[in-house]
CSV table of C-alpha atoms in Angstrom, one decimal:
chain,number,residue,atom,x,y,z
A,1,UNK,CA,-22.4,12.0,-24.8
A,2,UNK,CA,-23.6,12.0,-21.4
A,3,UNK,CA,-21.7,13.2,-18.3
A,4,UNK,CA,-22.6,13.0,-15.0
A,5,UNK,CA,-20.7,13.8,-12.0
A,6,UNK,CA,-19.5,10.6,-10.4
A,7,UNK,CA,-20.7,10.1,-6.4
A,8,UNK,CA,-18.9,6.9,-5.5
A,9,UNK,CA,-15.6,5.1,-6.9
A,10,UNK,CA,-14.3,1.8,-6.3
A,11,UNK,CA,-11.1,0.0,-7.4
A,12,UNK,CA,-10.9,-3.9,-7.9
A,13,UNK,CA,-7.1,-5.2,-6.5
A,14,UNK,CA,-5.9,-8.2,-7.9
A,15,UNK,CA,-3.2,-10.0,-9.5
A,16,UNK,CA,-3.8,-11.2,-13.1
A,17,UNK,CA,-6.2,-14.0,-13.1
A,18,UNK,CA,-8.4,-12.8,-10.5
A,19,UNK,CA,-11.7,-12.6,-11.6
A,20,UNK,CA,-11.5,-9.1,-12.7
A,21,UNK,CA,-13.5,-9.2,-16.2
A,22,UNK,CA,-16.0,-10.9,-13.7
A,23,UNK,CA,-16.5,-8.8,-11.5
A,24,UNK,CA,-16.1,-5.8,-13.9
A,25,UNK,CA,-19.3,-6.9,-15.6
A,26,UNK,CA,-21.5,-8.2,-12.2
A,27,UNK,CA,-20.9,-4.5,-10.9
A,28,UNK,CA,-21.9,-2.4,-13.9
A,29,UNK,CA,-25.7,-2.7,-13.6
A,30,UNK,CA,-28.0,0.2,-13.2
A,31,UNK,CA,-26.5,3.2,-12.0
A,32,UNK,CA,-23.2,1.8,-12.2
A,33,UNK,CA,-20.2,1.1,-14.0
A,34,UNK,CA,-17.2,-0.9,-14.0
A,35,UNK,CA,-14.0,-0.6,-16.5
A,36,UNK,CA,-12.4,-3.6,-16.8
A,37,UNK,CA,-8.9,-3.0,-17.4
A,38,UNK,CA,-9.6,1.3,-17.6
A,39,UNK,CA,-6.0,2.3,-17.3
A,40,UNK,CA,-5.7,1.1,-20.5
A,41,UNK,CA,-8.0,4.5,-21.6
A,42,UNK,CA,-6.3,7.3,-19.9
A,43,UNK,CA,-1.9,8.3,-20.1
A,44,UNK,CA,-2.7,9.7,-16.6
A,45,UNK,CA,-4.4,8.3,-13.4
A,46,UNK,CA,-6.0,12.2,-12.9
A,47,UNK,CA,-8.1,11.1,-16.2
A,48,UNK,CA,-9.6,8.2,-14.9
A,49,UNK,CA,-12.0,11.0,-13.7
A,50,UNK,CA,-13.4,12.3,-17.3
A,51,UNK,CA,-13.6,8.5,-18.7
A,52,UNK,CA,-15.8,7.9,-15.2
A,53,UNK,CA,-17.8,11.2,-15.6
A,54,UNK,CA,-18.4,9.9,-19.4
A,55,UNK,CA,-20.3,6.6,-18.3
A,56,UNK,CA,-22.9,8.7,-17.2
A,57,UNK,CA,-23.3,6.7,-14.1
A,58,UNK,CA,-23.4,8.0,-10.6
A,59,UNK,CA,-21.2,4.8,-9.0
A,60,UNK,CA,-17.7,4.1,-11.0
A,61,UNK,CA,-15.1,1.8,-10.7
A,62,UNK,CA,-12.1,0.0,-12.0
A,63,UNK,CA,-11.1,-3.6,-12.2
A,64,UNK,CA,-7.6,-4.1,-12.8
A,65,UNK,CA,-4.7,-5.5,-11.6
A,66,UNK,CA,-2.5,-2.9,-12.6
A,67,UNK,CA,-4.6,-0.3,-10.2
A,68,UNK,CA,-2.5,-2.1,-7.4
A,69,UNK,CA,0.8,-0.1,-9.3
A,70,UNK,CA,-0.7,3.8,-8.8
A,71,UNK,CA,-3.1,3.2,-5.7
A,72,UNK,CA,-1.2,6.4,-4.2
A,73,UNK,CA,-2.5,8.4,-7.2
A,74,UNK,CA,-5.6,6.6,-7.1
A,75,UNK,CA,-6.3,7.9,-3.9
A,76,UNK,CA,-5.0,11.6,-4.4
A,77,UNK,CA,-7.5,11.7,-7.2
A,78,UNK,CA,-10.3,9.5,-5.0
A,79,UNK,CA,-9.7,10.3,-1.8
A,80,UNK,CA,-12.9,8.7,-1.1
A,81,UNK,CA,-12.7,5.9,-2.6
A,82,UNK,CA,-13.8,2.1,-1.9
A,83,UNK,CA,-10.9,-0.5,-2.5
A,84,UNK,CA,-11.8,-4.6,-3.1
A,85,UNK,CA,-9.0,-7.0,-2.8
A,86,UNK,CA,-9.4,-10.3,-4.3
A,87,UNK,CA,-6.3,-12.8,-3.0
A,88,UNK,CA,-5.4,-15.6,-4.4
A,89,UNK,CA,-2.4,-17.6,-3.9
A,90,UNK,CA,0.9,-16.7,-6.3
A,91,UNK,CA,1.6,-19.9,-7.1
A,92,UNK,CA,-1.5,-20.6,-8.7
A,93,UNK,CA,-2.0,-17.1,-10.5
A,94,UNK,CA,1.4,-18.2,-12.0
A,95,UNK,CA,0.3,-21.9,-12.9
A,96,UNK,CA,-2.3,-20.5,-14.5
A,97,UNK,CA,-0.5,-17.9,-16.6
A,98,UNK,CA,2.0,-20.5,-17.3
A,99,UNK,CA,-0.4,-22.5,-19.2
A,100,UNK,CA,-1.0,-19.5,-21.4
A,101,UNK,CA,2.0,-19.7,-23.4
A,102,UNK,CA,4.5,-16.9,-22.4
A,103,UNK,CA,1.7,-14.3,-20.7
A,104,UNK,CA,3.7,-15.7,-16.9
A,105,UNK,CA,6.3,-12.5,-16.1
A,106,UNK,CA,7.1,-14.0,-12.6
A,107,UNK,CA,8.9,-10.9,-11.9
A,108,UNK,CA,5.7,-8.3,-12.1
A,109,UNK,CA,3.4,-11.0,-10.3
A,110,UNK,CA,5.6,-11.1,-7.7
A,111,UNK,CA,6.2,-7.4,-7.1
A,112,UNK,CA,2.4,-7.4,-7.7
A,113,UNK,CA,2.0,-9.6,-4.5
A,114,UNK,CA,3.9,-7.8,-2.6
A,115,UNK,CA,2.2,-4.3,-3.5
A,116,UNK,CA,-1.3,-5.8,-2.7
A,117,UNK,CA,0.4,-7.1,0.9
A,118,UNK,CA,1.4,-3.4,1.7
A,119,UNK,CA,-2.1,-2.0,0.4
A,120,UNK,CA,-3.6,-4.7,2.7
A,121,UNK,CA,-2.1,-3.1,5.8
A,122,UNK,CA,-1.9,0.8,4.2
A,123,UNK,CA,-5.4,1.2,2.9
A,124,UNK,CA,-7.4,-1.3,4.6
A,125,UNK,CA,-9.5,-2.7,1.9
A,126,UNK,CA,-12.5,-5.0,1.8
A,127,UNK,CA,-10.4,-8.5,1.3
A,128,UNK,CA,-12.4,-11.3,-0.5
A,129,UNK,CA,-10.9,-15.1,-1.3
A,130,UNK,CA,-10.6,-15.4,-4.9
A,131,UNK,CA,-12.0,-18.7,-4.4
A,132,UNK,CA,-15.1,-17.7,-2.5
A,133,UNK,CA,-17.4,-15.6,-4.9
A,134,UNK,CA,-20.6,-17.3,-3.4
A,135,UNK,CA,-23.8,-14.7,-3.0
A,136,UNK,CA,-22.8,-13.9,-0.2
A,137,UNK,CA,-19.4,-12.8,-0.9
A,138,UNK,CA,-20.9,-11.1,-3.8
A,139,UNK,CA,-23.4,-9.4,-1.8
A,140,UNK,CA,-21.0,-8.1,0.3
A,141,UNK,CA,-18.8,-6.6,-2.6
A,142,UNK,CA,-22.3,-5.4,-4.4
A,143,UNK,CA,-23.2,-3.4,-0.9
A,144,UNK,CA,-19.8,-2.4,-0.2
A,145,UNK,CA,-18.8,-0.8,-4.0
A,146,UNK,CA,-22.3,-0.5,-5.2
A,147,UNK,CA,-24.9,0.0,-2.1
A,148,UNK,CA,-27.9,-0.3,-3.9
A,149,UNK,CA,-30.0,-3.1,-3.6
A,150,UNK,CA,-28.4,-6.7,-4.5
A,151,UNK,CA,-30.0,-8.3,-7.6
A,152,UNK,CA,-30.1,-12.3,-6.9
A,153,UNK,CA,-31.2,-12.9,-10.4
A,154,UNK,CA,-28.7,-10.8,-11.9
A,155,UNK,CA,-25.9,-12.9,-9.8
A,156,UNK,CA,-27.7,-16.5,-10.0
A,157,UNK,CA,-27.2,-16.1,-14.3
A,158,UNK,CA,-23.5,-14.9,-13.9
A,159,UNK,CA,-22.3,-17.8,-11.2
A,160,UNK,CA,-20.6,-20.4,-13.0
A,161,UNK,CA,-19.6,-17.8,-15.9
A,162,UNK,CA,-15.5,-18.3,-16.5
A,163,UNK,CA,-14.6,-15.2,-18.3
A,164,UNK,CA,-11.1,-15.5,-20.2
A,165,UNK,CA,-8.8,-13.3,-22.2
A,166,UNK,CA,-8.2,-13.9,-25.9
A,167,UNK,CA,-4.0,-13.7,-25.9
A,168,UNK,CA,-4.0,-12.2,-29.0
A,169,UNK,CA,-6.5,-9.7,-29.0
A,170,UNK,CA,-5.2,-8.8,-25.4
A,171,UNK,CA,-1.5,-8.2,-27.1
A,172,UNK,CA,-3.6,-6.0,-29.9
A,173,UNK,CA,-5.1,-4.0,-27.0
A,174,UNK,CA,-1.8,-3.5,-25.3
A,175,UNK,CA,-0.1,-2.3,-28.7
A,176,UNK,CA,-3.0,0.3,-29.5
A,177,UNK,CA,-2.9,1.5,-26.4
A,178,UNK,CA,0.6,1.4,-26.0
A,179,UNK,CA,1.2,5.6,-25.6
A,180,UNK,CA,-1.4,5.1,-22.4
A,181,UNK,CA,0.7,2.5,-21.2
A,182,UNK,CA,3.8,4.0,-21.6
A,183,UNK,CA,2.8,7.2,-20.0
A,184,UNK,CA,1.0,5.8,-16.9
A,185,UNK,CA,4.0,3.4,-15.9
A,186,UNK,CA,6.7,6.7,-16.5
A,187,UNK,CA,4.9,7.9,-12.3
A,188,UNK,CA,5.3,4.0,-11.6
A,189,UNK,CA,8.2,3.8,-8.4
């Protein structure tokens, strides 16, 4: 296995539904990599930086909506880091979950808004409209997290692509990496 030290992070901010598996694919290209869902990998934000190192890529990041819950350790362990926020309004990240059968905790999206309003004025990320991921937008994100050159190909044959979660392999993923879980969310405030 391949390591490589890792010369630029990024970190996707979102709630669920966000385009996160989305853009988790469109910026792993190249030299680069993008987790979707990471945390799920490490019990501790400070080994985010092996399972980067292990891609073997120079330019690492994260798409996730639970980064918004340990962006303090995020950035103690980063402090260089590159943050993308995609907003979209609750109400319709909670329709949406709703018409998954049971996956809509209106509690957790809520506190989940209102993290992503404080890291808005705290960290000063790049903000993008969930509903705008036109090239441009995407060019922007792609220079911003990525910096190399923008591939329009690459984006023309992923616009139009709606990537969804399987509910029940997503509840098999949560239970086999339930000890992660469980450990990450013990230096959740």
């Amino acid at each position: 296995m391949s390591f490589q030290p890792v010369s630029r992070t990024f970190f996707i901010l979102s709630l669920p539904r966000c385009r996160t598996a989305w853009l988790a694919n469109f910026l792993t290209y190249e030299d680069s990599y993008c987790f979707h869902e990471g945390l799920l990998n490490v019990g501790q934000i400070r080994d985010l930086r092996g399972l980067f190192e292990r891609t073997g890529k120079s330019i690492v990041g994260n798409s996730d909506c639970g980064n918004i819950l340990f962006l303090d350790q995020i950035v103690n362990e980063f402090p260089d880091t590159r943050f993308v926020m995609v907003e979209r309004e609750t109400d319709s990240v909670l329709s949406e979950l709703d018409e998954m059968d049971g996956f809509s905790d209106v509690e957790t999206i809520l506190r989940g808004a209102e993290l992503l309003k404080w890291a808005k004025d705290v960290y000063k990320p790049m903000v993008v409209d969930y509903w705008d991921m036109g090239k441009e937008t995407c060019r922007s994100i792609w220079d911003y997290c990525i910096g190399t050159e923008f591939d329009e190909t690459r984006w023309e044959m992923l616009d139009g692509i709606d990537m969804q979660i399987i509910p029940d392999k997503k509840v098999k993923q949560m239970i086999k990496h339930r000890n992660n879980i469980e450990s990450l969310m013990q230096g959740v405030h």
